[in-house]
Short mmCIF file of C-alpha atoms in Angstrom, two decimals:
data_model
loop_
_atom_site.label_atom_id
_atom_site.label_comp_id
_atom_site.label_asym_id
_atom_site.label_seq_id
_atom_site.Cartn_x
_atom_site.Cartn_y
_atom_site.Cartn_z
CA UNK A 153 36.66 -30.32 91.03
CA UNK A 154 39.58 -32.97 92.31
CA UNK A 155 37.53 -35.26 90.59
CA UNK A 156 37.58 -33.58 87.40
CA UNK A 157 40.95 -33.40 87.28
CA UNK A 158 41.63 -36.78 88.21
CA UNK A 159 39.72 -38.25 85.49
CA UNK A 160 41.65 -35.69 83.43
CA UNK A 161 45.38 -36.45 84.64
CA UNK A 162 44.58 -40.14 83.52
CA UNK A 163 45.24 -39.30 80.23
CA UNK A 164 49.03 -38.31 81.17
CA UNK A 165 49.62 -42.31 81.60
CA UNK A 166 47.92 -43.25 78.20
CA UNK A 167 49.73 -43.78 75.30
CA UNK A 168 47.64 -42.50 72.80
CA UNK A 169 47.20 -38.73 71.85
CA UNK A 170 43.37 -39.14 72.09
CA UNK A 171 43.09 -39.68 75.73
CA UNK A 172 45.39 -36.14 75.98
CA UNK A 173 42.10 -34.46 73.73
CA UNK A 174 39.36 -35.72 75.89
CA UNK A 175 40.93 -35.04 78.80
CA UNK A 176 41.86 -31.08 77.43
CA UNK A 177 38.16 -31.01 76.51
CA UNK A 178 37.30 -31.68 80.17
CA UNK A 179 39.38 -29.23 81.01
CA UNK A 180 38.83 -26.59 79.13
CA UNK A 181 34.79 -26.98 79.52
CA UNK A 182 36.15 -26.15 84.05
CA UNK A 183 36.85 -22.86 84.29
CA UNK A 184 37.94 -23.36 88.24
CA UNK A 185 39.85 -26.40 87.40
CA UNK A 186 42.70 -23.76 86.39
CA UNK A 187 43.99 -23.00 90.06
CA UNK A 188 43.92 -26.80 91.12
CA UNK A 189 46.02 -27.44 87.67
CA UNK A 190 49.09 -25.17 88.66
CA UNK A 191 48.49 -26.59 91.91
CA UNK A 192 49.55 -30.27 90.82
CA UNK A 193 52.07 -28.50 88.78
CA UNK A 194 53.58 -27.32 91.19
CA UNK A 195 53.51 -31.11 92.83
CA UNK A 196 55.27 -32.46 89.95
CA UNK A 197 57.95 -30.01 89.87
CA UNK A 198 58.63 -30.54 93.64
CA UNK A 199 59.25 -34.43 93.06
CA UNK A 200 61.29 -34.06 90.26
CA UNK A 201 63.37 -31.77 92.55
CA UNK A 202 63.32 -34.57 95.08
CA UNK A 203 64.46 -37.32 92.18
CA UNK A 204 67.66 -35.47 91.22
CA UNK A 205 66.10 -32.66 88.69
CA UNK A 206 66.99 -29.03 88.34
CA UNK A 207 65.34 -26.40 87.14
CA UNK A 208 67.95 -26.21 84.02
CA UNK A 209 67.53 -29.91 83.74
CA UNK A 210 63.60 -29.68 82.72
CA UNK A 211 63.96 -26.41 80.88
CA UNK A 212 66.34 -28.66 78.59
CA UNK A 213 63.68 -31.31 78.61
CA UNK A 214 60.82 -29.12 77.57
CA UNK A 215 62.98 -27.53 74.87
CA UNK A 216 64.36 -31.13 73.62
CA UNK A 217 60.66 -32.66 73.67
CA UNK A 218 58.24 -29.75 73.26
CA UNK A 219 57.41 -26.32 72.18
CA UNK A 220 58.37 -22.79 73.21
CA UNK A 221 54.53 -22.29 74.39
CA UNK A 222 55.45 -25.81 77.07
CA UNK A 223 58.85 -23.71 78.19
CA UNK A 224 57.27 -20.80 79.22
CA UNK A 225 54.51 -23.28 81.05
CA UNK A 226 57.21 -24.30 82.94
CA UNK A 227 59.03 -21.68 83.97
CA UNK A 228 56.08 -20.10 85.47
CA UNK A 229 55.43 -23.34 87.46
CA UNK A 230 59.74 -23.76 88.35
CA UNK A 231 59.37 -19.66 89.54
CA UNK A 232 56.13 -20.40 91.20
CA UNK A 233 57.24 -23.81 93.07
CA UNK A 234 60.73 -22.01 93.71
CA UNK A 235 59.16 -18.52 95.49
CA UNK A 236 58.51 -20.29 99.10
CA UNK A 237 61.97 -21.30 99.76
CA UNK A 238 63.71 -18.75 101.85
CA UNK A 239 66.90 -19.93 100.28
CA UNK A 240 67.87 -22.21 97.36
CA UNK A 241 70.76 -24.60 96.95
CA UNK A 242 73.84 -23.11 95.23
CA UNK A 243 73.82 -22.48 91.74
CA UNK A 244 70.29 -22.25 91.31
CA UNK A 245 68.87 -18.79 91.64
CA UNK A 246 71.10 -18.36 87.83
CA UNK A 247 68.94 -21.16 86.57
CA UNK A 248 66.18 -19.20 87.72
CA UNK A 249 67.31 -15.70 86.46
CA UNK A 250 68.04 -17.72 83.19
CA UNK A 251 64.39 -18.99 82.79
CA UNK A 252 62.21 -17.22 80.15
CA UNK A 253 59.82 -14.35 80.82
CA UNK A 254 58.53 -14.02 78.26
CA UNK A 255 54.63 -13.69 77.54
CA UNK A 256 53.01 -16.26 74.97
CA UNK A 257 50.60 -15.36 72.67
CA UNK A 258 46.77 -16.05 73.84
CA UNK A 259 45.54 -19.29 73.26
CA UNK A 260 41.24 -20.82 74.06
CA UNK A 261 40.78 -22.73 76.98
CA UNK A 262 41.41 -25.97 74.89
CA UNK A 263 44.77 -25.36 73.69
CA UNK A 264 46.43 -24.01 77.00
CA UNK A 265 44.89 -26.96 78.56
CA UNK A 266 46.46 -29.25 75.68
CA UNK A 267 49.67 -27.62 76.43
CA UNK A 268 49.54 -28.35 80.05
CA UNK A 269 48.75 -31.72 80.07
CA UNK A 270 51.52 -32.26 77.28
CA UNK A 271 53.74 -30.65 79.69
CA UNK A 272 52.68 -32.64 82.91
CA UNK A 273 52.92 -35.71 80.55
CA UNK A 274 56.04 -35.19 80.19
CA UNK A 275 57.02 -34.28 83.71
CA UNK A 276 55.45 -37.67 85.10
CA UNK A 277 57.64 -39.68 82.80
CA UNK A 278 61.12 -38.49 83.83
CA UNK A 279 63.19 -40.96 85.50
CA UNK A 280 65.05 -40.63 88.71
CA UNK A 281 69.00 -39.30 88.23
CA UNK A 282 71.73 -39.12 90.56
CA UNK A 283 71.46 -36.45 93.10
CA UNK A 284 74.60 -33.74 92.75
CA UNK A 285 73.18 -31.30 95.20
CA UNK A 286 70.62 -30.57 98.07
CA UNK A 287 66.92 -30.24 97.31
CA UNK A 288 65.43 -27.11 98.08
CA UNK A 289 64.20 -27.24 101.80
CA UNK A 290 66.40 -29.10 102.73
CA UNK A 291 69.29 -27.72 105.25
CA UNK A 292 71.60 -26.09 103.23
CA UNK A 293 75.27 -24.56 103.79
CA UNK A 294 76.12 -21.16 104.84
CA UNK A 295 75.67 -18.73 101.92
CA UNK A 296 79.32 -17.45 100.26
CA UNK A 297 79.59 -14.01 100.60
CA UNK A 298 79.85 -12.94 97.02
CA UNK A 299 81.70 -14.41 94.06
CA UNK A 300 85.29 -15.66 95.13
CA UNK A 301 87.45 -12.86 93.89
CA UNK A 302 89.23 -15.55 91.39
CA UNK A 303 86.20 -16.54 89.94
CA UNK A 304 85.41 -12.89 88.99
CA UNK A 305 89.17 -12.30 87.76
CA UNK A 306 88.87 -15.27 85.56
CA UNK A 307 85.13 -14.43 83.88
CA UNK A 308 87.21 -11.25 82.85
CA UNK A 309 89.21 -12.71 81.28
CA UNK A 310 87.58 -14.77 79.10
CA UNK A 311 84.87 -12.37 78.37
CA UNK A 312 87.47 -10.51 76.64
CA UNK A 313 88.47 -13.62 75.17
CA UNK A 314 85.30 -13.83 73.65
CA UNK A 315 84.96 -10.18 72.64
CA UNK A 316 88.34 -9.75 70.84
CA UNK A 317 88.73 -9.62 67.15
CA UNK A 318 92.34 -11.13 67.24
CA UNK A 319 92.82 -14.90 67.59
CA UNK A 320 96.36 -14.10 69.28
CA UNK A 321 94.85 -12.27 72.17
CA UNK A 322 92.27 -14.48 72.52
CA UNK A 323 94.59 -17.19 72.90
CA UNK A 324 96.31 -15.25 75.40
CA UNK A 325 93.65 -14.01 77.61
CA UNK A 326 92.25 -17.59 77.53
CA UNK A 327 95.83 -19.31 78.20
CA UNK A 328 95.70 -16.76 81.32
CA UNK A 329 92.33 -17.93 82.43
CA UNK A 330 93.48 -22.00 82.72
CA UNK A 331 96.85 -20.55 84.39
CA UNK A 332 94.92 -19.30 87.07
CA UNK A 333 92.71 -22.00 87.29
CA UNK A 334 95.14 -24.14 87.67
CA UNK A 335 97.04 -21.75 90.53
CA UNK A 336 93.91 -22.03 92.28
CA UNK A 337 93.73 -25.78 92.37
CA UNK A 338 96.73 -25.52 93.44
CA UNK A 339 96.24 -23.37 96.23
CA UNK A 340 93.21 -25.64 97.09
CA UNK A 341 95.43 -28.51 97.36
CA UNK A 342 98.13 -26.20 99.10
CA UNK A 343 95.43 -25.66 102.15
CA UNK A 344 94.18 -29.22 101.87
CA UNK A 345 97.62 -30.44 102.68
CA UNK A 346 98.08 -28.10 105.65
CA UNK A 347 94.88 -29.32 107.45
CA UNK A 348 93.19 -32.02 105.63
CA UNK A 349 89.60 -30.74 105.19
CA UNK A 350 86.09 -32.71 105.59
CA UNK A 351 85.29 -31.64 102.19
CA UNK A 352 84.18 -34.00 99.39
CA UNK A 353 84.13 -33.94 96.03
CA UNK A 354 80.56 -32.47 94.56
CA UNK A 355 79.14 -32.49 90.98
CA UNK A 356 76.85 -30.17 88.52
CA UNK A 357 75.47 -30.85 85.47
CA UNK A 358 76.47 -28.76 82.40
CA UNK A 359 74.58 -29.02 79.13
CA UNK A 360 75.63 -30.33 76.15
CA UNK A 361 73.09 -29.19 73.39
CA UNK A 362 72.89 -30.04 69.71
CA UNK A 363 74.10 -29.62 67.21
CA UNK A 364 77.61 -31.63 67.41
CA UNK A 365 77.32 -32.24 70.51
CA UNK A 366 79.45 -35.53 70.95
CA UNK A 367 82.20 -32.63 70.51
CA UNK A 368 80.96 -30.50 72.59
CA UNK A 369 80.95 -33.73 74.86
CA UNK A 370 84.77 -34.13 74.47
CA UNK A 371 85.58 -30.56 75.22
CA UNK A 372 83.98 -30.29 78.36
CA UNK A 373 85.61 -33.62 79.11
CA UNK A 374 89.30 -32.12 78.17
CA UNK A 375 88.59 -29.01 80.20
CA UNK A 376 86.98 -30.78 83.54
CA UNK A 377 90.08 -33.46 82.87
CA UNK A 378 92.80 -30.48 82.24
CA UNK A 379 91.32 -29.05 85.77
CA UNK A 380 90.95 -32.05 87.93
CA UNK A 381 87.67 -32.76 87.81
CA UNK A 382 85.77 -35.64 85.40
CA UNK A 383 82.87 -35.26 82.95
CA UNK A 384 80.54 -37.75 82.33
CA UNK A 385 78.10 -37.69 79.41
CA UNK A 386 74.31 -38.54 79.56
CA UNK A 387 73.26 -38.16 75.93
CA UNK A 388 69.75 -38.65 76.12
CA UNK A 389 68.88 -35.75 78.43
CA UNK A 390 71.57 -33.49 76.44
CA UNK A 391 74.25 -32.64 79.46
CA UNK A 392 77.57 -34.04 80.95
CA UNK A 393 77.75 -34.35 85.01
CA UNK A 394 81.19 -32.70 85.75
CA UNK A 395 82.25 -34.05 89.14
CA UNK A 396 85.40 -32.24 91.38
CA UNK A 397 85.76 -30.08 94.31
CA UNK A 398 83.95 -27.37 94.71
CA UNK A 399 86.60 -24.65 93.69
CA UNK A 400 86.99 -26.60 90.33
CA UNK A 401 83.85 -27.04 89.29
CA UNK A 402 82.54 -23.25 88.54
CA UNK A 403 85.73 -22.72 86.75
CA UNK A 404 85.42 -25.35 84.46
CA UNK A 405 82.01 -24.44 83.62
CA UNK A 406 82.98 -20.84 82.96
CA UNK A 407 85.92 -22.38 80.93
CA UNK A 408 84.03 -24.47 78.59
CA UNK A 409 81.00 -22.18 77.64
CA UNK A 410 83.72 -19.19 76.64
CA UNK A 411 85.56 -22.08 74.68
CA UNK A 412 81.78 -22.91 73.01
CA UNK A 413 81.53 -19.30 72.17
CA UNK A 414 85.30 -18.90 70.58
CA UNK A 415 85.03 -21.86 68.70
CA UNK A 416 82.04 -21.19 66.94
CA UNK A 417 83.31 -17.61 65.90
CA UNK A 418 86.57 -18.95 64.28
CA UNK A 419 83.97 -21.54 62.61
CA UNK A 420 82.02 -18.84 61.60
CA UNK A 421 85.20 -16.89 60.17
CA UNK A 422 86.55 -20.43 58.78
CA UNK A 423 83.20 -20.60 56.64
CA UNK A 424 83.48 -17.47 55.25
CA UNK A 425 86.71 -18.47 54.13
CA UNK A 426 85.55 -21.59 52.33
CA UNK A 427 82.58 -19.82 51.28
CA UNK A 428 84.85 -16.91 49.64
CA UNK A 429 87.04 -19.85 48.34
CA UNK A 430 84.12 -20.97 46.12
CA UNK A 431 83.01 -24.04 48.67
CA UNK A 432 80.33 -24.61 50.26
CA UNK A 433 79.93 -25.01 54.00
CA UNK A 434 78.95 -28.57 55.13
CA UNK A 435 77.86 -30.38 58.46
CA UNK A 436 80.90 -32.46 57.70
CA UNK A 437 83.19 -29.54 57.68
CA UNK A 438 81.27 -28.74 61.15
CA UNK A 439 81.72 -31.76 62.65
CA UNK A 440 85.34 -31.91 61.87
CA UNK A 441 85.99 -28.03 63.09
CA UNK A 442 84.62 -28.77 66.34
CA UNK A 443 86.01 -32.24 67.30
CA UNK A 444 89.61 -31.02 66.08
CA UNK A 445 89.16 -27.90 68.23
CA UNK A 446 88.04 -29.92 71.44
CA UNK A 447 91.07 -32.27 70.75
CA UNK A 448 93.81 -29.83 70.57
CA UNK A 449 92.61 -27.62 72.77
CA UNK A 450 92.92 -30.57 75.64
CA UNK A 451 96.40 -30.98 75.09
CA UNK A 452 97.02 -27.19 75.80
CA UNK A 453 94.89 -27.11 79.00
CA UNK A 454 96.65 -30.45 80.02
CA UNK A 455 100.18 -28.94 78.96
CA UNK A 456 99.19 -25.74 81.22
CA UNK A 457 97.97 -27.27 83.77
CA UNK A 458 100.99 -30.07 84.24
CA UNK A 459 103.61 -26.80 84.06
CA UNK A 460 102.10 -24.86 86.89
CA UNK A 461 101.39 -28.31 88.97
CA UNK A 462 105.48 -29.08 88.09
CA UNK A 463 106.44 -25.15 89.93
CA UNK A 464 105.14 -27.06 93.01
CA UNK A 465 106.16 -30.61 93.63
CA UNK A 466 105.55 -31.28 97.40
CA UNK A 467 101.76 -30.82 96.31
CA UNK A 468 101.95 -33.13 93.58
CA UNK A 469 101.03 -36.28 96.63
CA UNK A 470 98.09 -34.17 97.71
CA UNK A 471 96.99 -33.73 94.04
CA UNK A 472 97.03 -37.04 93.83
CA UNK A 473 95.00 -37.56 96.32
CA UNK A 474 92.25 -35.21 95.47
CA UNK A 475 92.16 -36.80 91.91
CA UNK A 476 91.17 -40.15 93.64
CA UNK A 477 88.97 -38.89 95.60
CA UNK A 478 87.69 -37.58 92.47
CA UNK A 479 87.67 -40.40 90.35
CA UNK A 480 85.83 -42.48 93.47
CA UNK A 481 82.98 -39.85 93.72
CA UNK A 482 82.27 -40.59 89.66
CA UNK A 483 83.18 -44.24 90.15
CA UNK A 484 80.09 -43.92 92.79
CA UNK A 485 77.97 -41.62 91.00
CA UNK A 486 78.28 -43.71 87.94
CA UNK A 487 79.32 -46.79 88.80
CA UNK A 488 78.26 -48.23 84.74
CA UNK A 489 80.03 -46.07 82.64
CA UNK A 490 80.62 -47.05 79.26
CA UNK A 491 83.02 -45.10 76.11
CA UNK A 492 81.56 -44.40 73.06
CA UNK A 493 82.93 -43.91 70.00
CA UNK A 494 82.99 -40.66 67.84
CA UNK A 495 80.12 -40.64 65.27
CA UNK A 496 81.26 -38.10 62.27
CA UNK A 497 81.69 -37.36 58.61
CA UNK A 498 85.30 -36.77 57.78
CA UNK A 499 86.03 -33.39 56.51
CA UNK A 500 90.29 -32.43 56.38
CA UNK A 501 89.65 -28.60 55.90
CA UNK A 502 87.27 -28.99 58.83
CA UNK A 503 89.59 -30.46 60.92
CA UNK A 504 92.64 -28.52 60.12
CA UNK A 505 90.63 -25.19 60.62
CA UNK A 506 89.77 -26.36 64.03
CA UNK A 507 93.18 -27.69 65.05
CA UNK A 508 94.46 -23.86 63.85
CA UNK A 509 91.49 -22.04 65.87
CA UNK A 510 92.77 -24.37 69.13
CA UNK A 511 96.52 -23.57 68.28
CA UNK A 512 97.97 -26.78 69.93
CA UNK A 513 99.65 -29.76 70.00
CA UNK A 514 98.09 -32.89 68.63
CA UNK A 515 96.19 -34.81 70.94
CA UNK A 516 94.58 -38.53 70.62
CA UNK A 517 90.81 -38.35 70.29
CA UNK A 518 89.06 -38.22 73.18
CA UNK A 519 86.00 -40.65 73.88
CA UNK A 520 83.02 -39.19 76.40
CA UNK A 521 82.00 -41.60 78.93
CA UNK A 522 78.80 -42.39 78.86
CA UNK A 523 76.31 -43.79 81.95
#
C-alpha cells in the first residue's frame, strides 16, 4: 500500500499533467489507498504549519490556484489535522469556524483522486514565509478570557456602520470606532510607560483579495499606519502582514474589513448613479473609486488619531517608542522591502465618488510595500 502511494505522490514533483493521470489511475484502481492518502494529507498540512502557513493562508491558496471541489479537500484535511490539538494559537479557531462545510457533489474514484493529488501538488510547492505566530503544539500563552470589552464596543460600532442607510451616520459611527482605537493605544502606551512591559511587537496576516486589490493594499496600509502598526504587502499569495502590538492589531483588522464593506456599498450606490446618468460602469471607474477612497480615508484616520495622541503629550515619548519598536519588528520580518507603484486606469468620476464616500482631506497616494 505505502508503495502504491509512493509511486503515486511522484507525480506531485513532475511537471507535466500526465504524470498527475497515471498516478490518479493508480489510485483510483486502490480502494485502501484512501485512508493512507488523508494520512499524508494530513503530513503536508502539519509542515506547512511548521513553515509559517495558516489555515486562512492555504484556503486563499486553494481558492487563488484551484477549484471549489480542492477547498473543500482542504478544509476537511485543515479540520482533521487541527482536531488533536488541545488548544490552538490565537486567532485561529475563526479561521477554522470560517472554513467551508459544505458537501461536494459525488465524484468516481478517478476524479476525487485527481483532485487530491492536484491539491497535495500544490501543497508541496509552497514556499517557507515568515513565522507571525506559534505553531500549533507548540507552548502557547495563557488563553484571554473573552473578547477585551473594547474590542466588542468597537465591532458595534462599525457593524452599524455597515448596516446604516445614511452616509452621515456611517461616517460617524466609524469616526467613533478609530477614536477609540486610538484611546486604546493610548492607554496601551499609558501602562507601557508606567512599567515598561516584556511585550513585543507581533504580526497577522490579513488578506487582500482581487479584484483591485493594490487599493485594497493601500487601505489596510493607511489604517495599520493611522493605528500604529505597519502593513506590508505580499502580492503573490493575495494578503498584507500587518505588524504592531497586540492590542492594535485586532482593531485594525476589524477596521479595514468594515471599511471594505462601506466602500463597496457607496460604489455600488455611485454606479447606480452613473448608470441612471446614462453611463456605463467601468473597471476604470472601479479602480479610481477605491484608490481615492483608501487615500482620503488615511488622512482622516491619521487626522483622528494625531488629535487624541495631542490630548496626551507626556505619552507622545512612549509612542514613540512603541512605533520603533514597531518599525524594527517589520524591518526584521522583512528586511527587503521594496514600493511599488499604483497600476490603474484613470477615471475622474471614479475618483471623485470615492474621495466623497471617504469624506476627507486630500491625501498623497499611498504606495504598499512590497517583500
Amino acid at each position: 500500500m505505502s508503495t502504491t502511494i509512493d509511486k503515486a505522490f511522484e507525480a506531485l514533483y513532475a511537471s507535466d499533467d500526465g504524470s498527475l493521470d497515471t498516478a490518479a489511475s493508480l489510485l483510483a484502481a486502490t480502494p485502501g489507498a484512501d485512508a493512507e492518502l488523508s494520512r499524508r494529507g494530513e503530513e503536508f498540512v502539519r509542515t506547512l504549519w511548521v513553515r509559517g502557513w495558516q489555515p486562512a493562508d492555504l484556503v486563499r491558496m486553494a481558492r487563488r490556484e484551484l477549484s471549489d471541489e480542492h477547498v473543500r479537500l482542504l478544509a476537511g484535511l485543515i479540520r482533521s489535522e487541527t482536531a488533536g490539538y488541545e488548544r490552538l494559537p490565537h486567532r485561529w479557531q475563526a479561521q477554522l469556524d470560517a472554513l467551508d462545510a459544505g458537501e461536494g457533489r459525488p465524484t468516481d474514484r478517478f476524479s476525487r483522486a485527481t483532485a487530491v493529488l492536484e491539491l497535495y501538488r500544490l501543497l508541496v510547492r509552497l514556499p517557507r514565509l515568515d513565522a507571525v505566530g506559534p505553531v500549533p503544539g507548540e507552548a502557547l500563552p495563557p488563553a484571554a478570557a473573552g473578547e477585551p470589552r473594547m474590542l466588542t464596543r468597537i465591532r458595534a460600532l462599525l457593524a452599524k456602520a455597515e448596516a446604516t442607510g445614511y452616509p452621515e451616520e456611517a461616517e460617524a459611527l466609524t469616526a467613533k470606532a478609530q477614536e477609540l482605537m486610538a484611546r486604546h493605544s493610548l492607554d496601551e502606551a499609558t501602562l507601557a510607560a508606567g512599567a515598561p512591559s516584556p511585550e513585543t511587537p507581533g504580526a497577522i496576516r490579513i488578506g487582500v483579495e482581487p479584484p483591485y486589490e493594490q487599493a485594497k493594499a493601500i487601505l489596510l496600509d493607511a489604517v495599520a499606519t493611522a493605528n500604529h502598526c505597519r502593513a506590508v504587502w505580499n502580492e503573490t499569495y493575495g494578503f498584507s502582514t500587518v505588524v504592531g502590538f497586540e492590542a492594535d492589531l485586532d482593531p485594525v483588522e476589524l477596521l479595514h474589513t468594515s471599511l471594505l464593506v462601506q466602500g463597496t456599498a457607496a460604489m455600488t450606490r455611485a454606479e447606480a448613479e452613473q448608470r441612471a446618468g446614462g453611463r456605463k460602469r467601468t473597471k476604470s471607474f472601479r479602480q479610481s473609486f477605491f484608490l481615492a477612497y483608501a487615500n482620503r480615508l488615511g488622512a482622516r484616520l491619521s487626522a483622528t488619531s494625531r488629535r487624541v495622541a495631542a490630548e496626551a503629550p507626556t505619552l507622545l515619548p512612549a509612542l514613540a517608542s512603541r512605533e520603533v519598536a514597531v518599525t524594527a519588528r517589520t524591518d526584521e520580518l522583512f528586511p527587503e522591502t521594496r514600493t511599488t507603484r499604483v497600476r490603474a486606469a484613470w477615471d475622474e468620476a471614479g475618483w471623485a465618488h470615492g474621495a466623497t464616500a471617504a469624506d476627507a482631506a486630500g491625501l498623497h497616494p499611498d504606495r504598499p510595500r512590497l517583500p
